CSV table of C-alpha atoms in Angstrom, one decimal:
chain,number,residue,atom,x,y,z
A,1,UNK,CA,61.6,86.1,163.2
A,2,UNK,CA,59.6,87.1,160.1
A,3,UNK,CA,61.4,84.5,158.0
A,4,UNK,CA,60.4,81.7,160.4
A,5,UNK,CA,56.8,82.9,160.4
A,6,UNK,CA,56.6,83.0,156.6
A,7,UNK,CA,58.2,79.5,156.4
A,8,UNK,CA,55.7,78.0,158.8
A,9,UNK,CA,52.8,79.7,156.9
A,10,UNK,CA,54.0,78.2,153.6
A,11,UNK,CA,54.2,74.7,155.2
A,12,UNK,CA,50.7,75.0,156.6
A,13,UNK,CA,49.4,76.1,153.2
A,14,UNK,CA,51.0,73.1,151.4
A,15,UNK,CA,49.6,70.8,154.1
A,16,UNK,CA,46.1,72.3,153.6
A,17,UNK,CA,46.3,71.9,149.8
A,18,UNK,CA,47.2,68.2,150.3
A,19,UNK,CA,44.2,67.7,152.5
A,20,UNK,CA,41.9,69.3,149.9
A,21,UNK,CA,43.2,66.9,147.3
A,22,UNK,CA,42.4,64.0,149.5
A,23,UNK,CA,39.1,65.2,150.8
A,24,UNK,CA,37.6,66.5,147.5
A,25,UNK,CA,38.9,63.7,145.4
A,26,UNK,CA,41.0,65.9,143.0
A,27,UNK,CA,43.1,64.1,140.4
A,28,UNK,CA,46.6,63.4,141.4
A,29,UNK,CA,49.6,62.4,139.2
A,30,UNK,CA,49.1,58.7,139.9
A,31,UNK,CA,45.6,58.5,138.4
A,32,UNK,CA,44.3,59.1,134.8
A,33,UNK,CA,41.3,61.0,133.7
A,34,UNK,CA,39.3,59.5,130.8
A,35,UNK,CA,36.6,61.2,128.8
A,36,UNK,CA,33.9,58.7,127.6
A,37,UNK,CA,31.1,59.3,125.2
A,38,UNK,CA,27.5,58.0,125.6
A,39,UNK,CA,26.6,58.2,121.9
A,40,UNK,CA,22.9,57.7,121.4
A,41,UNK,CA,20.4,57.5,118.7
A,42,UNK,CA,17.0,59.0,119.7
A,43,UNK,CA,13.8,57.1,119.0
A,44,UNK,CA,12.6,57.3,115.4
A,45,UNK,CA,9.0,56.5,115.9
A,46,UNK,CA,6.7,57.2,118.8
A,47,UNK,CA,6.8,54.4,121.4
A,48,UNK,CA,3.7,52.3,121.9
A,49,UNK,CA,1.5,53.6,124.7
A,50,UNK,CA,1.3,51.5,127.8
A,51,UNK,CA,-2.1,49.8,128.1
A,52,UNK,CA,-2.7,51.5,131.5
A,53,UNK,CA,-1.9,54.9,130.1
A,54,UNK,CA,-4.1,54.2,127.1
A,55,UNK,CA,-7.0,53.2,129.3
A,56,UNK,CA,-6.6,56.4,131.3
A,57,UNK,CA,-6.5,58.6,128.2
A,58,UNK,CA,-9.6,56.9,126.9
A,59,UNK,CA,-11.4,57.5,130.2
A,60,UNK,CA,-10.3,61.1,130.2
A,61,UNK,CA,-11.5,61.7,126.7
A,62,UNK,CA,-15.0,60.2,127.4
A,63,UNK,CA,-15.3,62.2,130.6
A,64,UNK,CA,-14.4,65.5,128.8
A,65,UNK,CA,-16.9,64.7,126.1
A,66,UNK,CA,-19.7,65.0,128.6
A,67,UNK,CA,-18.9,68.7,129.1
A,68,UNK,CA,-17.8,69.7,125.6
A,69,UNK,CA,-19.3,72.7,123.9
A,70,UNK,CA,-21.9,71.9,121.3
A,71,UNK,CA,-21.2,73.6,118.0
A,72,UNK,CA,-23.9,74.3,115.4
A,73,UNK,CA,-24.3,71.7,112.7
A,74,UNK,CA,-23.6,74.3,110.0
A,75,UNK,CA,-20.2,75.0,111.5
A,76,UNK,CA,-19.3,71.3,111.7
A,77,UNK,CA,-20.4,70.7,108.1
A,78,UNK,CA,-18.1,73.5,106.8
A,79,UNK,CA,-15.2,72.2,108.9
A,80,UNK,CA,-15.6,68.6,107.6
A,81,UNK,CA,-15.7,69.9,104.0
A,82,UNK,CA,-12.3,71.5,104.3
A,83,UNK,CA,-9.2,69.8,103.1
A,84,UNK,CA,-10.9,67.6,100.6
A,85,UNK,CA,-9.1,67.8,97.3
A,86,UNK,CA,-6.9,66.0,94.8
A,87,UNK,CA,-3.7,67.0,96.8
A,88,UNK,CA,-4.5,64.6,99.6
A,89,UNK,CA,-2.6,61.3,99.8
A,90,UNK,CA,-3.2,58.2,101.9
A,91,UNK,CA,-0.9,58.0,104.8
A,92,UNK,CA,0.7,54.6,105.3
A,93,UNK,CA,2.8,54.3,108.5
A,94,UNK,CA,6.2,52.6,108.3
A,95,UNK,CA,6.5,49.2,110.0
A,96,UNK,CA,7.8,49.2,113.5
A,97,UNK,CA,9.6,45.9,113.1
A,98,UNK,CA,12.4,46.1,110.5
A,99,UNK,CA,14.5,43.5,108.9
A,100,UNK,CA,17.3,44.4,111.4
A,101,UNK,CA,14.9,43.6,114.2
A,102,UNK,CA,14.1,40.2,112.7
A,103,UNK,CA,17.7,39.2,112.3
A,104,UNK,CA,18.9,40.9,115.5
A,105,UNK,CA,21.5,42.9,113.6
A,106,UNK,CA,23.0,45.0,116.3
A,107,UNK,CA,25.3,46.8,113.9
A,108,UNK,CA,22.4,48.5,112.3
A,109,UNK,CA,20.7,51.7,113.4
A,110,UNK,CA,17.5,50.5,111.6
A,111,UNK,CA,16.3,48.6,114.6
A,112,UNK,CA,14.4,49.2,117.9
A,113,UNK,CA,13.0,52.3,116.2
A,114,UNK,CA,10.9,53.2,119.3
A,115,UNK,CA,14.0,53.0,121.7
A,116,UNK,CA,17.2,54.8,122.2
A,117,UNK,CA,20.3,53.0,120.9
A,118,UNK,CA,23.8,53.4,122.4
A,119,UNK,CA,27.2,52.7,120.6
A,120,UNK,CA,29.6,50.2,122.1
A,121,UNK,CA,33.0,49.3,120.8
A,122,UNK,CA,35.0,46.1,121.1
A,123,UNK,CA,38.8,46.5,121.3
A,124,UNK,CA,41.7,47.4,123.6
A,125,UNK,CA,41.2,50.5,125.7
A,126,UNK,CA,42.6,52.2,128.8
A,127,UNK,CA,42.3,50.1,131.9
A,128,UNK,CA,41.6,46.8,130.1
A,129,UNK,CA,43.0,43.8,132.0
A,130,UNK,CA,46.2,42.6,130.3
A,131,UNK,CA,45.4,44.9,127.4
A,132,UNK,CA,42.8,42.4,126.1
A,133,UNK,CA,39.9,43.6,123.9
A,134,UNK,CA,36.8,44.5,125.9
A,135,UNK,CA,33.5,46.2,125.3
A,136,UNK,CA,33.6,49.9,126.1
A,137,UNK,CA,32.4,53.4,125.1
A,138,UNK,CA,34.3,55.7,122.8
A,139,UNK,CA,36.9,57.2,125.1
A,140,UNK,CA,40.2,58.9,125.4
A,141,UNK,CA,42.7,59.7,128.1
A,142,UNK,CA,42.7,63.5,128.9
A,143,UNK,CA,46.1,64.9,127.9
A,144,UNK,CA,46.6,68.4,126.5
A,145,UNK,CA,43.1,69.2,125.3
A,146,UNK,CA,41.7,72.6,126.2
A,147,UNK,CA,38.7,71.1,128.0
A,148,UNK,CA,37.4,67.7,129.0
A,149,UNK,CA,34.7,68.0,126.4
A,150,UNK,CA,37.3,68.6,123.7
A,151,UNK,CA,38.8,65.3,124.8
A,152,UNK,CA,35.5,63.6,124.4
A,153,UNK,CA,35.0,65.1,121.0
A,154,UNK,CA,38.4,63.8,119.9
A,155,UNK,CA,37.5,60.3,121.2
A,156,UNK,CA,34.3,60.2,119.1
A,157,UNK,CA,35.9,61.8,116.0
A,158,UNK,CA,38.7,59.3,116.0
A,159,UNK,CA,36.3,56.4,115.3
A,160,UNK,CA,33.7,58.2,113.2
A,161,UNK,CA,36.1,60.2,111.1
A,162,UNK,CA,34.5,63.5,112.1
A,163,UNK,CA,31.6,65.1,114.0
A,164,UNK,CA,29.4,66.2,111.2
A,165,UNK,CA,26.4,64.1,112.3
A,166,UNK,CA,26.8,64.5,116.0
A,167,UNK,CA,25.5,66.8,118.7
A,168,UNK,CA,27.1,67.0,122.2
A,169,UNK,CA,24.5,67.8,124.9
A,170,UNK,CA,26.1,70.4,127.1
A,171,UNK,CA,29.7,71.1,128.1
A,172,UNK,CA,29.7,69.3,131.5
A,173,UNK,CA,29.8,65.5,131.9
A,174,UNK,CA,26.6,63.7,132.8
A,175,UNK,CA,28.3,61.3,135.3
A,176,UNK,CA,31.6,59.9,136.4
A,177,UNK,CA,33.0,56.6,137.6
A,178,UNK,CA,36.0,55.9,139.7
A,179,UNK,CA,37.8,52.7,138.5
A,180,UNK,CA,40.2,51.4,141.2
A,181,UNK,CA,43.5,49.8,140.0
A,182,UNK,CA,43.7,46.1,139.5
A,183,UNK,CA,46.5,43.6,139.4
A,184,UNK,CA,46.1,42.8,135.7
A,185,UNK,CA,45.2,46.2,134.4
A,186,UNK,CA,48.8,47.6,134.7
A,187,UNK,CA,47.5,51.1,135.1
A,188,UNK,CA,46.7,53.4,138.0
A,189,UNK,CA,43.2,54.3,139.1
A,190,UNK,CA,40.9,56.0,136.5
A,191,UNK,CA,38.4,58.7,136.7
A,192,UNK,CA,36.0,58.2,133.8
A,193,UNK,CA,33.8,61.1,132.9
A,194,UNK,CA,30.8,60.5,130.6
A,195,UNK,CA,29.5,63.0,128.0
A,196,UNK,CA,26.2,62.6,126.2
A,197,UNK,CA,26.2,62.9,122.4
A,198,UNK,CA,23.4,62.3,119.9
A,199,UNK,CA,23.1,61.1,116.3
A,200,UNK,CA,21.9,63.8,114.0
A,201,UNK,CA,20.4,63.3,110.5
A,202,UNK,CA,21.9,60.0,109.5
A,203,UNK,CA,21.3,56.3,109.9
A,204,UNK,CA,24.7,54.9,109.2
A,205,UNK,CA,28.3,55.6,110.3
A,206,UNK,CA,31.6,54.3,109.1
A,207,UNK,CA,33.0,53.2,112.4
A,208,UNK,CA,36.8,52.5,112.5
A,209,UNK,CA,39.6,51.8,114.9
A,210,UNK,CA,37.9,48.9,116.7
A,211,UNK,CA,37.5,45.2,116.2
A,212,UNK,CA,33.7,45.2,116.5
A,213,UNK,CA,30.8,47.5,117.4
A,214,UNK,CA,27.1,47.3,118.3
A,215,UNK,CA,24.1,49.6,118.7
A,216,UNK,CA,22.2,48.4,121.8
A,217,UNK,CA,19.2,49.5,123.9
A,218,UNK,CA,19.5,50.3,127.6
A,219,UNK,CA,18.4,46.8,128.6
A,220,UNK,CA,20.9,45.2,126.1
A,221,UNK,CA,23.7,47.4,127.3
A,222,UNK,CA,23.5,45.8,130.8
A,223,UNK,CA,24.5,42.5,129.2
A,224,UNK,CA,27.9,43.9,128.2
A,225,UNK,CA,28.5,45.5,131.6
A,226,UNK,CA,27.1,43.2,134.3
A,227,UNK,CA,29.4,44.5,137.0
A,228,UNK,CA,28.5,48.1,136.4
A,229,UNK,CA,24.8,47.5,135.6
A,230,UNK,CA,23.5,49.4,138.7
A,231,UNK,CA,25.6,52.4,137.8
A,232,UNK,CA,24.4,52.6,134.2
A,233,UNK,CA,20.8,52.1,135.2
A,234,UNK,CA,21.1,55.3,137.3
A,235,UNK,CA,23.1,57.1,134.7
A,236,UNK,CA,20.8,56.3,131.7
A,237,UNK,CA,17.4,57.4,132.9
A,238,UNK,CA,15.4,57.0,129.7
């Protein structure tokens, strides 16, 4: 009697585990998990202020000037006299428009200095139709890595030759996308997890293991992924 009870309990436990896999969307053996890297270069110069924002700041400054504290002239004269010496140099701001902007050189990091740039690769990747080259992010199929972030690090290191000028923001992915199987992809469904990583203290990388690459802004990125444009608009907030 006890053996039958234990057997029925085990069967119900297996049934419950199967239901959890289906309901919660856990990965099964038939689908692959992919770690993708959103590799970004932060703005180099301060973005231009929107005219509406500038008008509000100007109004705010003028309004506050009406109620500012009046300091004695002797104090102001001493303050103005400070900092005047031979050590001062004239500050000349760098141009916002670079040669890479003029030639639309998307392989250069010296462009769109007031915007964020994102790295895209062109070549064969997991889930590509008929294994043809497509535009994609640096990515790798999760295999035996200790964590999913380690898998993302391996994906980026494989094309950069190392991670010396990179910084991964957090351990958890920023978003994930479920890619259903297609007739031409010849692979099962994919779960693609995106990790954010940033460029640190460099303006050039030796990118390998791809046919081509580009550094693009958020708006330009949508041109390469028209079918997933809505998803990336929500994922990339800035």
